[in-house]
Tab-separated table of N, CA and C in Angstrom:
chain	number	residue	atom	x	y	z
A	1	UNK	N	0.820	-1.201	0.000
A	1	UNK	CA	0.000	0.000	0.000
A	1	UNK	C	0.862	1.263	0.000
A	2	UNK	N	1.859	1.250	0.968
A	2	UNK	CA	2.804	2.277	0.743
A	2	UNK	C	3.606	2.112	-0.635
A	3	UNK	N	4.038	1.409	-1.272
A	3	UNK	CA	4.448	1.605	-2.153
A	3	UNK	C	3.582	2.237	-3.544
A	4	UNK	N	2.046	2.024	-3.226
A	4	UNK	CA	0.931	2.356	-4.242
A	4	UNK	C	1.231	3.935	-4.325
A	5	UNK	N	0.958	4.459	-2.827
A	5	UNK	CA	0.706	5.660	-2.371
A	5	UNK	C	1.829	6.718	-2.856
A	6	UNK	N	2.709	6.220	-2.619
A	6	UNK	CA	4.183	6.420	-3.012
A	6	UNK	C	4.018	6.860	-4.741
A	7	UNK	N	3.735	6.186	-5.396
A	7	UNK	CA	3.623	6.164	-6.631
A	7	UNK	C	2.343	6.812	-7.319
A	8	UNK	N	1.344	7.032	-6.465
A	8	UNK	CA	0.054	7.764	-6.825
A	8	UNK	C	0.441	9.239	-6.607
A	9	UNK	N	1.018	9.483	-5.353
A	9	UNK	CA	1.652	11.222	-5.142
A	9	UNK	C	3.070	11.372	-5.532
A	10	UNK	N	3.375	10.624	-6.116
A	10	UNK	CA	4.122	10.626	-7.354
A	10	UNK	C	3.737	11.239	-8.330
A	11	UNK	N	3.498	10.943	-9.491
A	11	UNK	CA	2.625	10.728	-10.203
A	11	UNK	C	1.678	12.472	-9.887
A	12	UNK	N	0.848	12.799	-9.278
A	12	UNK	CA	0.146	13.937	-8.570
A	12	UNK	C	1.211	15.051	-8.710
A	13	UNK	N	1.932	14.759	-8.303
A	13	UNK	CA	3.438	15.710	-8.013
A	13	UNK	C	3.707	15.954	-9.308
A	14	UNK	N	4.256	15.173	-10.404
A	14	UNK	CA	4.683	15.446	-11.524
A	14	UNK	C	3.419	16.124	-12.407
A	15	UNK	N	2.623	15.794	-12.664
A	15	UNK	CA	1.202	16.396	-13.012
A	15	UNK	C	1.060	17.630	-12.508
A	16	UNK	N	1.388	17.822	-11.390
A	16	UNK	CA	1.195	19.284	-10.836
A	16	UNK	C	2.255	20.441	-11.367
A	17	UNK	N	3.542	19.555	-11.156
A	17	UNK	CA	4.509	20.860	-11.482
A	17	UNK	C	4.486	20.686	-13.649
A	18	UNK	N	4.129	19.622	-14.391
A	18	UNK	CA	3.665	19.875	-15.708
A	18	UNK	C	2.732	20.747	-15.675
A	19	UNK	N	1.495	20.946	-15.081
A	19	UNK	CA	0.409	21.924	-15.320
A	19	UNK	C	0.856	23.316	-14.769
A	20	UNK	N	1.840	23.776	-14.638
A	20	UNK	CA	2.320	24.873	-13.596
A	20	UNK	C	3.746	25.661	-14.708
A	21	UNK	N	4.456	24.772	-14.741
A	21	UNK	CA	5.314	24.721	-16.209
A	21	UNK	C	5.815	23.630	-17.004
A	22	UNK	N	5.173	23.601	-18.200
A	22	UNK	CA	5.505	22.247	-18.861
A	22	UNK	C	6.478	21.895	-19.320
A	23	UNK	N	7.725	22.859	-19.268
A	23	UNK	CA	9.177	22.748	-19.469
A	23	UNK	C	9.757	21.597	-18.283
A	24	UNK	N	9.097	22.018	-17.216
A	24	UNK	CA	10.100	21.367	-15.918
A	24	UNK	C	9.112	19.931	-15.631
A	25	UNK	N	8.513	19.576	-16.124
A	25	UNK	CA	7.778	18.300	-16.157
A	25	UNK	C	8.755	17.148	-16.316
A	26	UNK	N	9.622	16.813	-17.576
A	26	UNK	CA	10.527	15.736	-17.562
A	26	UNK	C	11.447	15.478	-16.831
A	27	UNK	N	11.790	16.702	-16.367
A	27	UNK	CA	12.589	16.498	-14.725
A	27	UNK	C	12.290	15.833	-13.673
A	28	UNK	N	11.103	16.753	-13.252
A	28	UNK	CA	10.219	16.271	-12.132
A	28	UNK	C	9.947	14.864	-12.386
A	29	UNK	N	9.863	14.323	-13.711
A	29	UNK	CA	8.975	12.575	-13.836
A	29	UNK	C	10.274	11.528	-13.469
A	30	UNK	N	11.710	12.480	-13.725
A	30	UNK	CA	13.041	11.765	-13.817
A	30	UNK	C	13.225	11.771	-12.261
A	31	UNK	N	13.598	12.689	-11.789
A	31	UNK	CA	13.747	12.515	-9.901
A	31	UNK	C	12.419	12.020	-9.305
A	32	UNK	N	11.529	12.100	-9.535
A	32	UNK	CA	9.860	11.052	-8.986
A	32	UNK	C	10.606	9.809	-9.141
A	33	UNK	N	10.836	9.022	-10.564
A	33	UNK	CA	10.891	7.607	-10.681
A	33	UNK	C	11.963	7.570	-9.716
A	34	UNK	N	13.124	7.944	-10.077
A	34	UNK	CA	14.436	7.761	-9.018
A	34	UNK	C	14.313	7.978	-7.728
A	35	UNK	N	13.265	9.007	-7.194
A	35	UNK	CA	13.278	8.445	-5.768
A	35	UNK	C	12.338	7.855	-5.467
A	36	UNK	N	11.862	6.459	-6.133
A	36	UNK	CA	11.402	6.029	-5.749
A	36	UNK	C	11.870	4.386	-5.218
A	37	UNK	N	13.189	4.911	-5.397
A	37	UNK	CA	14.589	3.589	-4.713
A	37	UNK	C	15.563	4.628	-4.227
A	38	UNK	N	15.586	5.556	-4.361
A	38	UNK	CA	16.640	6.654	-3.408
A	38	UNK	C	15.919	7.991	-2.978
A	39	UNK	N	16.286	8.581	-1.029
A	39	UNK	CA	16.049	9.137	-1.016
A	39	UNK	C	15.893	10.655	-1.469
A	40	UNK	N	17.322	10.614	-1.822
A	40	UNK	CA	17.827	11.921	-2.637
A	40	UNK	C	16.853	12.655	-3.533
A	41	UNK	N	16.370	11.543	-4.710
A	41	UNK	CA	16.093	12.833	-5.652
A	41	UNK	C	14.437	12.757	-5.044
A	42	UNK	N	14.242	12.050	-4.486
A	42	UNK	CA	12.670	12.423	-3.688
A	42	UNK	C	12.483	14.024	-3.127
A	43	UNK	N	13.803	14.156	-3.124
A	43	UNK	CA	13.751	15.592	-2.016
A	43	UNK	C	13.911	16.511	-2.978
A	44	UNK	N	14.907	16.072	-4.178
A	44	UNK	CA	15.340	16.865	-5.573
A	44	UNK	C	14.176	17.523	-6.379
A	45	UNK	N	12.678	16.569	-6.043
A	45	UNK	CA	11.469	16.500	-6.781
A	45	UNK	C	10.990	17.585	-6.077
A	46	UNK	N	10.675	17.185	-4.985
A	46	UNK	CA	9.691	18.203	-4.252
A	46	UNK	C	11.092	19.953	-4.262
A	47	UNK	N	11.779	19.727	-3.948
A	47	UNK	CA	12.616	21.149	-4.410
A	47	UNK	C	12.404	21.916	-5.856
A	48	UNK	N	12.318	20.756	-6.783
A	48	UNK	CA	11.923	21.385	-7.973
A	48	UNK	C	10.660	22.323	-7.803
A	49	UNK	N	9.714	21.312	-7.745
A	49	UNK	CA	8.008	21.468	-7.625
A	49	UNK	C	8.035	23.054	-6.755
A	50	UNK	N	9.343	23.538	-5.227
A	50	UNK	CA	8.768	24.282	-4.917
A	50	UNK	C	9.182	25.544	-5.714
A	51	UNK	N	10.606	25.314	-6.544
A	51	UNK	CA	11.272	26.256	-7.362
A	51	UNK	C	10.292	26.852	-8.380
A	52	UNK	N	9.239	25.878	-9.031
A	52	UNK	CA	8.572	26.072	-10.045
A	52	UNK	C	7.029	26.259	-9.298
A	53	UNK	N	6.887	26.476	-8.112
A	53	UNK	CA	6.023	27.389	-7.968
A	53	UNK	C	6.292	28.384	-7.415
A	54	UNK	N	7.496	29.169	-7.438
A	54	UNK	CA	8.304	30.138	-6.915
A	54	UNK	C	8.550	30.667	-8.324
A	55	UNK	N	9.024	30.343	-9.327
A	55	UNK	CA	8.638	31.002	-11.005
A	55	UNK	C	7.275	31.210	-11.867
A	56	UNK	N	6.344	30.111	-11.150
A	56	UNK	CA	5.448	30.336	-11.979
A	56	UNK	C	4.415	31.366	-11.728
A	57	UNK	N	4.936	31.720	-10.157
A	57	UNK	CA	3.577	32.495	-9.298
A	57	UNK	C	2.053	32.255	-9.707
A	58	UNK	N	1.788	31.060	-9.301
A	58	UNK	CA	0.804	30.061	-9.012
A	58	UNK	C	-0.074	30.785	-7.688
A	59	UNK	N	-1.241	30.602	-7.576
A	59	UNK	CA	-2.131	31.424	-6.923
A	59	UNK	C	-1.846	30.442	-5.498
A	60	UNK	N	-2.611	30.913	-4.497
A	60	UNK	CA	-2.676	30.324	-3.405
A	60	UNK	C	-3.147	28.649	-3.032
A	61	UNK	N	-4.501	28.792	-3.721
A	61	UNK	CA	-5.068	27.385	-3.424
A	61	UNK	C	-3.879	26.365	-4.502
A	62	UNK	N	-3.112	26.405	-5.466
A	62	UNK	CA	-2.441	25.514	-6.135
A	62	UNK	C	-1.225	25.562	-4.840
A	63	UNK	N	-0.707	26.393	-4.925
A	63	UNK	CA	0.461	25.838	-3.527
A	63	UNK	C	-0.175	24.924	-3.114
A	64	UNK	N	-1.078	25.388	-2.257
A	64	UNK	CA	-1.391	24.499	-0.688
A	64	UNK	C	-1.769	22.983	-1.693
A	65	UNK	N	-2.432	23.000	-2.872
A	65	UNK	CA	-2.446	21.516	-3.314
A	65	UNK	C	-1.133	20.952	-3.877
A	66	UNK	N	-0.296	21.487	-4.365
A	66	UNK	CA	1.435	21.158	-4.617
A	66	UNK	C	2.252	20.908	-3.165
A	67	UNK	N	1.640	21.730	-2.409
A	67	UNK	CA	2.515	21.198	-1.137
A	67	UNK	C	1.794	20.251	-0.301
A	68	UNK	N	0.368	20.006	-0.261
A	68	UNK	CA	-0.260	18.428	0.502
A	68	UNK	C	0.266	17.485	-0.707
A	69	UNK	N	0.458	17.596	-1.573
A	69	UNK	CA	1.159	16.217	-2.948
A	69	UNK	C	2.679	15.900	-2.405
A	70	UNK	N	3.438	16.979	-2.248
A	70	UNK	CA	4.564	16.932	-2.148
A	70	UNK	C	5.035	16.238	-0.754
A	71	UNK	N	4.191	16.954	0.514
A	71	UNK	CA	4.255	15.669	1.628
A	71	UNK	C	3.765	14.897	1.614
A	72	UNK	N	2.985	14.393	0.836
A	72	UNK	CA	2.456	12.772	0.801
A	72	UNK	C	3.511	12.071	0.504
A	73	UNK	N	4.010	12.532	-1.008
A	73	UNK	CA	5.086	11.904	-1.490
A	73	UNK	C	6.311	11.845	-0.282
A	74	UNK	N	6.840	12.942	-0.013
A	74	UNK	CA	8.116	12.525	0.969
A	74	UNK	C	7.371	11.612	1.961
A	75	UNK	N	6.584	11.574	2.534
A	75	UNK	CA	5.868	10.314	3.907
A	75	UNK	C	5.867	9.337	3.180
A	76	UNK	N	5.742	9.391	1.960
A	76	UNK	CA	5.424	7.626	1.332
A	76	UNK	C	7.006	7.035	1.091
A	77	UNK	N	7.864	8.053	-0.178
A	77	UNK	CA	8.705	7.720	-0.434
A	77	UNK	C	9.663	7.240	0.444
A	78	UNK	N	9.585	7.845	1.586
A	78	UNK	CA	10.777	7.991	2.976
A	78	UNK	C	10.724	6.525	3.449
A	79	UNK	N	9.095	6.037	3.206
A	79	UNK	CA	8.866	4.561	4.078
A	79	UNK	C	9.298	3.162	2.818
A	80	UNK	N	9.246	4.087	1.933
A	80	UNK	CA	9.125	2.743	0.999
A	80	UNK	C	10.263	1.538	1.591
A	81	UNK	N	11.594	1.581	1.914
A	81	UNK	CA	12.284	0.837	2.499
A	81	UNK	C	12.630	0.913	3.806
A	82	UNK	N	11.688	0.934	4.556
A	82	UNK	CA	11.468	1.010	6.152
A	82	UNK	C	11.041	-0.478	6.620
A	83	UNK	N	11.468	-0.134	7.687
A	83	UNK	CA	10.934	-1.933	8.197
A	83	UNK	C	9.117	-2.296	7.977
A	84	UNK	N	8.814	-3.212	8.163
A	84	UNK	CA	7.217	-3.761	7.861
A	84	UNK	C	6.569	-3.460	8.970
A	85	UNK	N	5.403	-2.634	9.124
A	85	UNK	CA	4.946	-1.844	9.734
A	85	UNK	C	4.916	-0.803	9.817
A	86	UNK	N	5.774	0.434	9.503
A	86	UNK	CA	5.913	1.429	9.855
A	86	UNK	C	4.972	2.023	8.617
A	87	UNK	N	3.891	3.056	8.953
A	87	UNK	CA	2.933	3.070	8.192
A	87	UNK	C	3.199	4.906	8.135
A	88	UNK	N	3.276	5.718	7.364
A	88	UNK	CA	3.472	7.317	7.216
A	88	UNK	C	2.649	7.547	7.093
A	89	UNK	N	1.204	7.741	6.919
A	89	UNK	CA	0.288	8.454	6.246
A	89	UNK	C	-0.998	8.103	7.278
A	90	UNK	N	-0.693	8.068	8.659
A	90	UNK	CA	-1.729	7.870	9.764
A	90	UNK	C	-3.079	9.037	10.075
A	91	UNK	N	-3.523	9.100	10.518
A	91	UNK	CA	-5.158	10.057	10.780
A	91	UNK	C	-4.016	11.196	10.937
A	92	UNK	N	-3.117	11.130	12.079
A	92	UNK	CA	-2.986	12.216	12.387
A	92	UNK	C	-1.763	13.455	12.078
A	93	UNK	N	-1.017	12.601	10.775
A	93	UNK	CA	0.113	13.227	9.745
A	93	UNK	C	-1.423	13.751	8.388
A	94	UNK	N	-2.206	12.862	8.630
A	94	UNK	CA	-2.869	13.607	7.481
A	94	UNK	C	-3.540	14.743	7.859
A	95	UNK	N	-4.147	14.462	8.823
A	95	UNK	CA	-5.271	15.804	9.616
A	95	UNK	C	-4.292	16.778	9.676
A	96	UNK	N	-2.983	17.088	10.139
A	96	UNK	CA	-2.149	18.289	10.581
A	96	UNK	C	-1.782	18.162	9.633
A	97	UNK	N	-1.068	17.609	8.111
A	97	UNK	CA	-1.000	18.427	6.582
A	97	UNK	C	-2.437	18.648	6.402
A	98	UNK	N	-3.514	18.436	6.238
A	98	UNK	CA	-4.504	18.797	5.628
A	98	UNK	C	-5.070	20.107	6.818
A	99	UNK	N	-4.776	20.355	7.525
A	99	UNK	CA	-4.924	21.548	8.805
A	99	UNK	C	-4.575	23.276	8.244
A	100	UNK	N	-2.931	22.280	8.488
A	100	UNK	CA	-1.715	23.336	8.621
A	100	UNK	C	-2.224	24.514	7.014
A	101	UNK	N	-2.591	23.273	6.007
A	101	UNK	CA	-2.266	23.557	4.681
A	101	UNK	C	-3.991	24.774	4.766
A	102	UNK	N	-5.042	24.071	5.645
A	102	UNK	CA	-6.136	24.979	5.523
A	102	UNK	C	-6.104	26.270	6.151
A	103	UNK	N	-5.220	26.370	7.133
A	103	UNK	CA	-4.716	27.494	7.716
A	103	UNK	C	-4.298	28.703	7.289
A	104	UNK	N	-3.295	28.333	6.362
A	104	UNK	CA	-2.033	28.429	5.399
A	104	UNK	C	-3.149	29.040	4.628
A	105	UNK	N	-3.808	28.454	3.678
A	105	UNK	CA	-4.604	29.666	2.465
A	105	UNK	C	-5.386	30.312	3.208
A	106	UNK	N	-6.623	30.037	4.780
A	106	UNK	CA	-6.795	30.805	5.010
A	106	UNK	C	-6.153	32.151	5.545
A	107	UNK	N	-5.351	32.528	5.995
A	107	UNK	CA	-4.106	33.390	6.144
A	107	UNK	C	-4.105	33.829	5.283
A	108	UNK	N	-3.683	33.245	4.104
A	108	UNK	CA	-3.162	33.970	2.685
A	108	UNK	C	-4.304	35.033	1.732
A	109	UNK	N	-5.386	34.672	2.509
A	109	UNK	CA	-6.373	34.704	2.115
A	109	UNK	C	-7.366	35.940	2.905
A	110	UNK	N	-6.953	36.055	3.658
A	110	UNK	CA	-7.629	37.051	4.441
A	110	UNK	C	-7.095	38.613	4.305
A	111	UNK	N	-7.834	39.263	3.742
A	111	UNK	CA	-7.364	40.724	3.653
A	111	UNK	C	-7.049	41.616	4.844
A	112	UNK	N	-6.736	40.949	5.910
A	112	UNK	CA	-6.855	41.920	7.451
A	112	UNK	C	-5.121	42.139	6.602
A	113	UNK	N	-5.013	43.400	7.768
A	113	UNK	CA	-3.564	43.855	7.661
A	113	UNK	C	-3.523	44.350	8.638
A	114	UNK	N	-2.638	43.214	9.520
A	114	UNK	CA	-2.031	43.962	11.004
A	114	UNK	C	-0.891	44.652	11.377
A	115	UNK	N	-0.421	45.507	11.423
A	115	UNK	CA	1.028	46.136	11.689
A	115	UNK	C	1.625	45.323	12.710
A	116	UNK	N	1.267	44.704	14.039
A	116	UNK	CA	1.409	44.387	15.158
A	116	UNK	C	2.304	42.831	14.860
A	117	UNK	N	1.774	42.052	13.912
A	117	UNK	CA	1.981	40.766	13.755
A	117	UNK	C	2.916	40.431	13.747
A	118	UNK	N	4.028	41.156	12.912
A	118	UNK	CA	5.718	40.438	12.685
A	118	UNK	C	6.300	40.414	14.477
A	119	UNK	N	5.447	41.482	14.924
A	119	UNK	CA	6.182	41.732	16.753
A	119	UNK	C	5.644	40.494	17.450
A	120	UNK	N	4.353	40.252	17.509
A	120	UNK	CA	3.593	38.805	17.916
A	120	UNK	C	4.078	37.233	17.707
A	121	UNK	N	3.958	37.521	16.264
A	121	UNK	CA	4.764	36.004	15.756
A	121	UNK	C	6.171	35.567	16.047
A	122	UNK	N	7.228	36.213	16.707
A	122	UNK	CA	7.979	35.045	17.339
A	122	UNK	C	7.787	35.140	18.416
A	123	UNK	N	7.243	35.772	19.252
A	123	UNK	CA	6.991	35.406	20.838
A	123	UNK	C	5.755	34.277	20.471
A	124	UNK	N	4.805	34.009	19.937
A	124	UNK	CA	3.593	33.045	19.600
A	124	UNK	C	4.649	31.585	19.519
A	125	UNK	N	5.595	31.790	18.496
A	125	UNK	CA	6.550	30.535	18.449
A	125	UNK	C	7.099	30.387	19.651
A	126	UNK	N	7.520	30.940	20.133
A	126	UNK	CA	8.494	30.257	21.487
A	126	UNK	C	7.461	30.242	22.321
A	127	UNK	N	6.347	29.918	22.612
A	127	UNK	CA	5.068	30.300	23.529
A	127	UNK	C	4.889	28.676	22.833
A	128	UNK	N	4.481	28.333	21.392
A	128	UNK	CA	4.157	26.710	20.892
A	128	UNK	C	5.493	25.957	21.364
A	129	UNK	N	6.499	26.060	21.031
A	129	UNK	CA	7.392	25.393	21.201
A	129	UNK	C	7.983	25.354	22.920
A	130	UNK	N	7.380	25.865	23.732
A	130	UNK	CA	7.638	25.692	25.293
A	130	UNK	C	6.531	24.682	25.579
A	131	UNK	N	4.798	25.132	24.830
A	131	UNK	CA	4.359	23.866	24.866
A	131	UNK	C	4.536	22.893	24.349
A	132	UNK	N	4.846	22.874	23.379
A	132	UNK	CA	5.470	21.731	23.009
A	132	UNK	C	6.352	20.760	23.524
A	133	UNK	N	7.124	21.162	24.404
A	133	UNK	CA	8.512	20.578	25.132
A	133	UNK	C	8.168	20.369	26.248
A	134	UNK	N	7.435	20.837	27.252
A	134	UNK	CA	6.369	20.686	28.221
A	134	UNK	C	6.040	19.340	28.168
A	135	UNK	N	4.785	19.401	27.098
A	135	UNK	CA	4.369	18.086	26.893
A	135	UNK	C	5.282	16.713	26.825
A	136	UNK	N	6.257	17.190	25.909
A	136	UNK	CA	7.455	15.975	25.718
A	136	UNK	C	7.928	15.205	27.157
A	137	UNK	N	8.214	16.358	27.619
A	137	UNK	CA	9.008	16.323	28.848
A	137	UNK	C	8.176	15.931	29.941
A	138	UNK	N	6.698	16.150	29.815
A	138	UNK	CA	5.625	15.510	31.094
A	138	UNK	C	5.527	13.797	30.360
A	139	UNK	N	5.634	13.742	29.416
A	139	UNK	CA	5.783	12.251	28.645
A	139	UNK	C	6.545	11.547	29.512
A	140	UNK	N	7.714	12.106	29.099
A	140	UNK	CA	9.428	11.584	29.652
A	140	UNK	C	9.172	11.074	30.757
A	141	UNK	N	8.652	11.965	31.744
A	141	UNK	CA	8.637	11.836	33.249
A	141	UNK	C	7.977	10.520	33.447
A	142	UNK	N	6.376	10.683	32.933
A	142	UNK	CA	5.456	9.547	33.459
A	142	UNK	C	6.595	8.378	33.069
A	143	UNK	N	7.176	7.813	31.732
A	143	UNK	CA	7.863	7.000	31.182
A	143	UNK	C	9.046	6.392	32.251
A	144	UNK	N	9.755	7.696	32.642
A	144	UNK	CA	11.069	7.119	33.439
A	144	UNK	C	10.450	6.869	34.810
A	145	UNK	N	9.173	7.603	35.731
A	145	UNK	CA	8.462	7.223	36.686
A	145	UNK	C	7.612	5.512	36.896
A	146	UNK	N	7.373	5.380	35.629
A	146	UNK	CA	7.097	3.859	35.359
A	146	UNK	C	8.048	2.821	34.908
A	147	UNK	N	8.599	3.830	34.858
A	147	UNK	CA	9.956	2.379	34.581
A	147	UNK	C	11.254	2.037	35.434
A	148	UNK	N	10.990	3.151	36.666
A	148	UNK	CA	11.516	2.734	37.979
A	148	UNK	C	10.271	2.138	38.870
A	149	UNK	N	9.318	1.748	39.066
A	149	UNK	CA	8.364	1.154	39.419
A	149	UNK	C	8.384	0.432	39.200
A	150	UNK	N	8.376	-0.776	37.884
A	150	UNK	CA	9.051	-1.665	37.391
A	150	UNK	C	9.853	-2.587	38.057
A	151	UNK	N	11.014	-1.647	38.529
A	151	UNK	CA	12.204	-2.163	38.174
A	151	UNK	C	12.882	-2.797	40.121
């Protein structure tokens, strides 16, 4: 199945950056097939795809669908030679690309104009990322607390 998936946003990916510019299409189909046994040009692909929507100035909603293609593909491609089980494309890698990405045009999309924002947005980041580490770290605890209990 991962290997299907792999090859379907494949495939999506190259289609996307042909309909965007049809010059850079045989590229994109050449690093798709190839990483689809090496990681390298997997990453070569999606770099293209973002170069050529960085030339083509492609409207908003095509990004956000070039970039949910493009992480499918790296989650699929990345697993294709991973041990048996390891599954990339779970509820909750899809819900947060399919989120992030609805976020993302809405933002892009909204005509407000705040002066205030560039001052907000990195204190907002180090405000997610303390929760973030928080959480990790209340993980950790319960983990090493149960595993001296154990022991």
């Amino acid at each position: 199945m991962i290997r299907f998936l792999a090859v379907l946003s494949g495939v999506l990916l190259v289609t996307s950056v042909t309909l965007m510019t049809p010059w850079a299409g045989i590229p994109a189909a050449a690093l798709v097939v190839a990483g689809w046994w090496f990681r390298l040009p997997a990453v070569g692909a999606v770099l293209l795809a973002i170069g050529v929507l960085a030339v083509a100035d492609t409207g908003v909603l095509a990004a956000a669908a070039a970039g949910l293609v493009a992480t499918a593909y790296l989650l699929n491609t990345a697993t294709v030679s991973a041990p048996v089980g390891v599954v990339p494309t779970t509820v909750p890698s899809v819900t947060g690309a399919v989120a992030f990405s609805a976020v993302a045009v809405g933002a892009a999309l909204l005509p407000l104009r705040l002066a205030w924002v560039p001052i907000a947005a990195p204190i907002l980041v180090i405000l997610l990322y303390a929760l973030v580490i928080q959480g990790v770290a209340i993980k950790r605890a319960r983990n090493d607390e149960t595993a001296t209990a154990r022991s």
